[in-house]
Short mmCIF file of C-alpha atoms in Angstrom, two decimals:
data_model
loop_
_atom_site.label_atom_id
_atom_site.label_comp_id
_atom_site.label_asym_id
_atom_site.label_seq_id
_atom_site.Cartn_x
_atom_site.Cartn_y
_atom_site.Cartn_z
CA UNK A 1 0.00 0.00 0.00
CA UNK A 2 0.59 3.87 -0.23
CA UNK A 3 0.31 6.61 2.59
CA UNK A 4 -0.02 9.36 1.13
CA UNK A 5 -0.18 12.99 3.22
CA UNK A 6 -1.62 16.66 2.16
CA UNK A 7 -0.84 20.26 3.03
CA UNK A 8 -2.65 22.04 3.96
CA UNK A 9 -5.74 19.82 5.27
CA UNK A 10 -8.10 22.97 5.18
CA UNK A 11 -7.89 26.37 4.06
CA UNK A 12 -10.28 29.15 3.79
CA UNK A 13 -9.18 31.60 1.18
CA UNK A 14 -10.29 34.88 -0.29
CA UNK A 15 -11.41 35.23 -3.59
CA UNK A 16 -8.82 35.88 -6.31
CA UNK A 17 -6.17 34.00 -4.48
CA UNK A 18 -3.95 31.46 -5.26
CA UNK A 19 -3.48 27.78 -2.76
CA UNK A 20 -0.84 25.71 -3.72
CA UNK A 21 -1.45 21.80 -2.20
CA UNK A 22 1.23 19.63 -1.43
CA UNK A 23 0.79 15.77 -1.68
CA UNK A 24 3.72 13.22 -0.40
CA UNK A 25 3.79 9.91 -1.21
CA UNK A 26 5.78 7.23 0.89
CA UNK A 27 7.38 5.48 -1.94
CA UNK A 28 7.93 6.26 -5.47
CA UNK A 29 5.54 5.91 -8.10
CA UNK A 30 5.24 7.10 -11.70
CA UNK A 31 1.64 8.42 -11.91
CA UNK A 32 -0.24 11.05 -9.21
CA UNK A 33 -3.57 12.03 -10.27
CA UNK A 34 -5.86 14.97 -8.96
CA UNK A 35 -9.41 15.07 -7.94
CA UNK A 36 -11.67 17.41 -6.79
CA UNK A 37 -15.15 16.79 -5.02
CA UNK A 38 -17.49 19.91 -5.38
CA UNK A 39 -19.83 19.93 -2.21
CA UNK A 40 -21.76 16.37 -2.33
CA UNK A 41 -20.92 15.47 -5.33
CA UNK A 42 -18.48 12.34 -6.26
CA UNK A 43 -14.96 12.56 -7.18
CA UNK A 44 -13.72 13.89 -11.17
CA UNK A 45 -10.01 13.80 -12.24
CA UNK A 46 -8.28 17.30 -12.80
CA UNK A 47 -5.13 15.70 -14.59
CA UNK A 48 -2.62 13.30 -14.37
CA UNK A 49 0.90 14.28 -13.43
CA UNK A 50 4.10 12.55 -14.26
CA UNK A 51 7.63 13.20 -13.03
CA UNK A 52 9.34 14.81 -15.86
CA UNK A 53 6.53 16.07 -18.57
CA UNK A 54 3.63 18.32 -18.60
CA UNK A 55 0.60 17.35 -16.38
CA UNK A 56 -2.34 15.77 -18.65
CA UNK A 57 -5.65 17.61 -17.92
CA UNK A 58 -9.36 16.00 -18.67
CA UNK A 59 -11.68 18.27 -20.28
CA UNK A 60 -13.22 21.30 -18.21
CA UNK A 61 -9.78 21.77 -16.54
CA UNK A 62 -6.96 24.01 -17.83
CA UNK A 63 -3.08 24.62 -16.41
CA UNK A 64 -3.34 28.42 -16.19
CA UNK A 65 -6.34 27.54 -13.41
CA UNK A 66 -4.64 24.12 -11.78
CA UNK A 67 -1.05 24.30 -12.66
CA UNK A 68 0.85 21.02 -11.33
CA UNK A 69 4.30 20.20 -10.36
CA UNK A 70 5.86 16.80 -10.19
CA UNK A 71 9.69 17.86 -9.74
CA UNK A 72 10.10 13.78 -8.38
CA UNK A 73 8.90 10.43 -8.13
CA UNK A 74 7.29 11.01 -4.55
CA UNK A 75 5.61 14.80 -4.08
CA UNK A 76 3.65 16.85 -6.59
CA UNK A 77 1.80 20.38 -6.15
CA UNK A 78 -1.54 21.71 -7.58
CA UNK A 79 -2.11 25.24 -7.12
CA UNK A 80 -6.17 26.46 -7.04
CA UNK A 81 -5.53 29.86 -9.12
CA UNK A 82 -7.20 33.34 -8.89
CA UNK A 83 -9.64 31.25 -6.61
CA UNK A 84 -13.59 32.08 -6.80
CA UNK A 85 -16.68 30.22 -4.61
CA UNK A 86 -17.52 27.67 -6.92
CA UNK A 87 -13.53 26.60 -6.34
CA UNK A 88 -14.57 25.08 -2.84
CA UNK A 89 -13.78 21.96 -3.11
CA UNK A 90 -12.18 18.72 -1.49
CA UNK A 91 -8.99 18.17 -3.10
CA UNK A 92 -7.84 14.95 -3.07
CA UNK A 93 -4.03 13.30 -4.91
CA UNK A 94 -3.69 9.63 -5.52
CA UNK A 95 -1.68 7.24 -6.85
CA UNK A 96 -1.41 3.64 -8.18
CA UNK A 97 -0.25 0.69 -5.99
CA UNK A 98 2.78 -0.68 -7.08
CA UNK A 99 0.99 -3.77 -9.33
CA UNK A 100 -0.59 -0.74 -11.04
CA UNK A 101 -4.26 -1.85 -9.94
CA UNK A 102 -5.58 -0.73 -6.43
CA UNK A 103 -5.63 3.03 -6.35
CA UNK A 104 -4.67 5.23 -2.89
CA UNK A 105 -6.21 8.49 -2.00
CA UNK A 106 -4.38 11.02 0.25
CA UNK A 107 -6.57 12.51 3.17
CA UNK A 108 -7.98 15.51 0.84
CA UNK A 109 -7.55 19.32 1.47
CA UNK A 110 -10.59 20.70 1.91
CA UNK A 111 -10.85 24.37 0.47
CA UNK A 112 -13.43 27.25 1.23
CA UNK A 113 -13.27 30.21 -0.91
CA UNK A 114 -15.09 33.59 0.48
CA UNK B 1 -17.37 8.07 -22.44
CA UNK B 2 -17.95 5.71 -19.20
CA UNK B 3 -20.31 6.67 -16.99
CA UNK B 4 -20.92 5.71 -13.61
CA UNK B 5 -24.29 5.21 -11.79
CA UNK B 6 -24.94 4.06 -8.33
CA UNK B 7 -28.34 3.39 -6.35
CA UNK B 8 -29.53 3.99 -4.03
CA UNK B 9 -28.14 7.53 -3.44
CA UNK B 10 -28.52 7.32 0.36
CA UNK B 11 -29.68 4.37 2.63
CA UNK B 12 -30.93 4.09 5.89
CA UNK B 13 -30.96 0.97 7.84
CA UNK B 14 -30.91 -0.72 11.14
CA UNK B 15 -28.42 -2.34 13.00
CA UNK B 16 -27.88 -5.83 12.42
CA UNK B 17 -29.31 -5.78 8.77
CA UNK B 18 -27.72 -7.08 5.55
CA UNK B 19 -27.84 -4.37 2.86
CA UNK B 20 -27.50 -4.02 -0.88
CA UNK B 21 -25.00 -1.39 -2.63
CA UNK B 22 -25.91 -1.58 -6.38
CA UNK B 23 -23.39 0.33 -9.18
CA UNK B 24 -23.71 0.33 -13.35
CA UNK B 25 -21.32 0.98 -15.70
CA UNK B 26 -22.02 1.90 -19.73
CA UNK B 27 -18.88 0.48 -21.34
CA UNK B 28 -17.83 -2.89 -20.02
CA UNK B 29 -14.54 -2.46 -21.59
CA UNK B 30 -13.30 -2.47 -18.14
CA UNK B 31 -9.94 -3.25 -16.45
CA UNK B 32 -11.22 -3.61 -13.35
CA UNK B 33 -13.30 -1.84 -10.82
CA UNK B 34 -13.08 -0.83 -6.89
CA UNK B 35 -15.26 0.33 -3.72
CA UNK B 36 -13.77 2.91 -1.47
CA UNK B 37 -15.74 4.45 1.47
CA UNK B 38 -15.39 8.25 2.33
CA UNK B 39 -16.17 9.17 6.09
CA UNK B 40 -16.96 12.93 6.05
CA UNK B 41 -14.69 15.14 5.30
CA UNK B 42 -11.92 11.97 4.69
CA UNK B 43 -10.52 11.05 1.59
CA UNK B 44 -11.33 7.20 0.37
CA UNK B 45 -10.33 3.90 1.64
CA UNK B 46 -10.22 1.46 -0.77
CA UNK B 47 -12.14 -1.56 0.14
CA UNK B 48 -12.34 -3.97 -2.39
CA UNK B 49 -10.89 -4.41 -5.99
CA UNK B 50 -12.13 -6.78 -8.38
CA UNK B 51 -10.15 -7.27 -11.58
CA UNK B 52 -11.80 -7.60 -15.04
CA UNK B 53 -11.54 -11.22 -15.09
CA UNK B 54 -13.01 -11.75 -11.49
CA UNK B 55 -16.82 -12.46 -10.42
CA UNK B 56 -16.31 -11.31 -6.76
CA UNK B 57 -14.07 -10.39 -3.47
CA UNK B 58 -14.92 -10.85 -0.01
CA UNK B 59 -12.95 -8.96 2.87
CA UNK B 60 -14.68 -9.78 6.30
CA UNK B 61 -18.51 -8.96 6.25
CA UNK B 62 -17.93 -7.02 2.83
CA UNK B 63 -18.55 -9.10 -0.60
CA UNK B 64 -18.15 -7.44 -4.07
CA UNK B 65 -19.55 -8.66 -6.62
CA UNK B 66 -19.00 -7.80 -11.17
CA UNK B 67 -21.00 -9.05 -13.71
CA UNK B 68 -18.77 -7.42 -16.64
CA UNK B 69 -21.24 -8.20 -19.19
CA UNK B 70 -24.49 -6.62 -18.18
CA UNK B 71 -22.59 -3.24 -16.65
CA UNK B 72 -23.25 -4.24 -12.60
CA UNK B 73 -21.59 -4.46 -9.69
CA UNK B 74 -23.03 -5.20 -5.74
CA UNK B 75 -21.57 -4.59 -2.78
CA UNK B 76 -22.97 -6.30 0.26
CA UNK B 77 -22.38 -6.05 3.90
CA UNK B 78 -23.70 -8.16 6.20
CA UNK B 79 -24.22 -7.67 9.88
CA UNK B 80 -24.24 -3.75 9.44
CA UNK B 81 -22.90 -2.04 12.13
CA UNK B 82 -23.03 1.94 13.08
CA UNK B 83 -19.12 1.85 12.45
CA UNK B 84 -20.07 1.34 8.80
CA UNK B 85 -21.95 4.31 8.27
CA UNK B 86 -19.78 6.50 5.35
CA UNK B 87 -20.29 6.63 1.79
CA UNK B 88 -19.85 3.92 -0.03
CA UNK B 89 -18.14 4.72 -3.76
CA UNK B 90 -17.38 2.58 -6.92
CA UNK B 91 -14.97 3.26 -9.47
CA UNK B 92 -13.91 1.54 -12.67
CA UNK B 93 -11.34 1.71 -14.39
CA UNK B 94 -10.64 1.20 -18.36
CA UNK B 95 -8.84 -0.59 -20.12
CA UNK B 96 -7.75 2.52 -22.12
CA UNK B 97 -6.15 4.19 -20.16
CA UNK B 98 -5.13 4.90 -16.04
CA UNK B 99 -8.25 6.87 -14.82
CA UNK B 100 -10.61 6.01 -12.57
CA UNK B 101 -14.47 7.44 -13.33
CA UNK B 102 -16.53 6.94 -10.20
CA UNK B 103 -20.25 7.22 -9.30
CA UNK B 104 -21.92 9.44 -7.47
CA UNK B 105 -21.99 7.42 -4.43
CA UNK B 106 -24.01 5.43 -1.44
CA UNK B 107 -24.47 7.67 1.70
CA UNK B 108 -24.94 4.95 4.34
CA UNK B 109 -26.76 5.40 7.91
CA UNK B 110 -27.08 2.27 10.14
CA UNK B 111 -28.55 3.29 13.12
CA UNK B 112 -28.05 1.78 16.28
#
């Protein structure tokens, strides 16, 4: 298994601020991947980040509003830009188990924007 | 583009009861597919993961079940407890590619 750990674990943030989250992963692994959980809703991936290349984003998300770091095989950064409301979110990393199959989820950061 | 439905949306039940957690899936083009639970404001534990080629995985009172063909998985837990009370989520994942999609999710209440 993974353990996985996230900084900050809560923020509350005024609008048009920036957050940048930290996620640390207890062994190395080629592939982090970002969620985020609007109030009650279920989980949808922001973008995939490998060491060494340019973060993949799915559709609806862009770098100028999530840009991602992955400077090594164990921590990666996604920074919530020029932050509104409807950015409140959980923000969760994760990563792939070693045989590639079960996925692990850090604790989240959970974000309130005023 | 997979899509992910689970039902009920919430559930309330009694202590001691067995109980039902039903999730679909359009394209069964599937690698293989996982239940996490999510106490409030937690991220997600996984709890089971069945590969593509699997019918079903059992981890104490929890028992997951994948029919690949018809789109449907079941998780069942018997004996509920009030310990088990989260939400209960399923994710698949295809065999294109490395991302998970997930459903919307169970809310769970056993009640003591």
């Amino acid at each position: 298994s993974a353990v996985i750990s996230q900084k900050p674990s809560r923020d509350i943030c005024q609008r048009g601020t920036s957050l940048t989250i930290q996620c640390q992963v207890d062994s190395q692994v080629t592939m982090m991947f970002w969620y985020r959980q609007q109030p009650g809703q279920s989980l949808t991936l922001i973008a995939t980040a490998n060491q060494g290349s340019e973060a993949t984003y799915e559709s609806g998300f862009v770098i100028d509003k999530f840009p991602i770091s992955r400077p090594n095989l164990t921590f990666s950064t996604l920074t919530v830009s020029n932050m509104s409301p409807e950015d409140s979110s959980i923000y969760l990393c994760s990563v792939e188990g070693r045989s590639q199959e079960t996925q692990y989820f850090g604790p989240g950061t959970r974000l309130l924007v005023l | 583009k997979q899509e992910v439905t689970q039902i009920p949306a919430a559930l309330s039940v009694p202590e001691g009861e067995n109980l039902v957690l039903n999730c679909s899936f359009t394209d069964s083009a599937i690698y293989n597919l996982q239940w996490f639970r999510q106490d409030p404001g937690k991220g997600l534990t996984s709890l089971l993961l069945i590969q593509s080629s699997q019918r079903e995985q059992t981890s104490g009172r929890l028992n997951a079940s994948l029919d690949k063909s018809s789109g449907r998985s079941t998780l069942y837990i018997a004996a509920s407890q009030p310990g088990d009370s989260a939400t209960y989520l399923c994710a698949v994942k295809d065999n294109a590619g490395n991302m998970l999609t997930f459903g919307g999710g169970t809310r769970l209440m056993v009640k003591p």
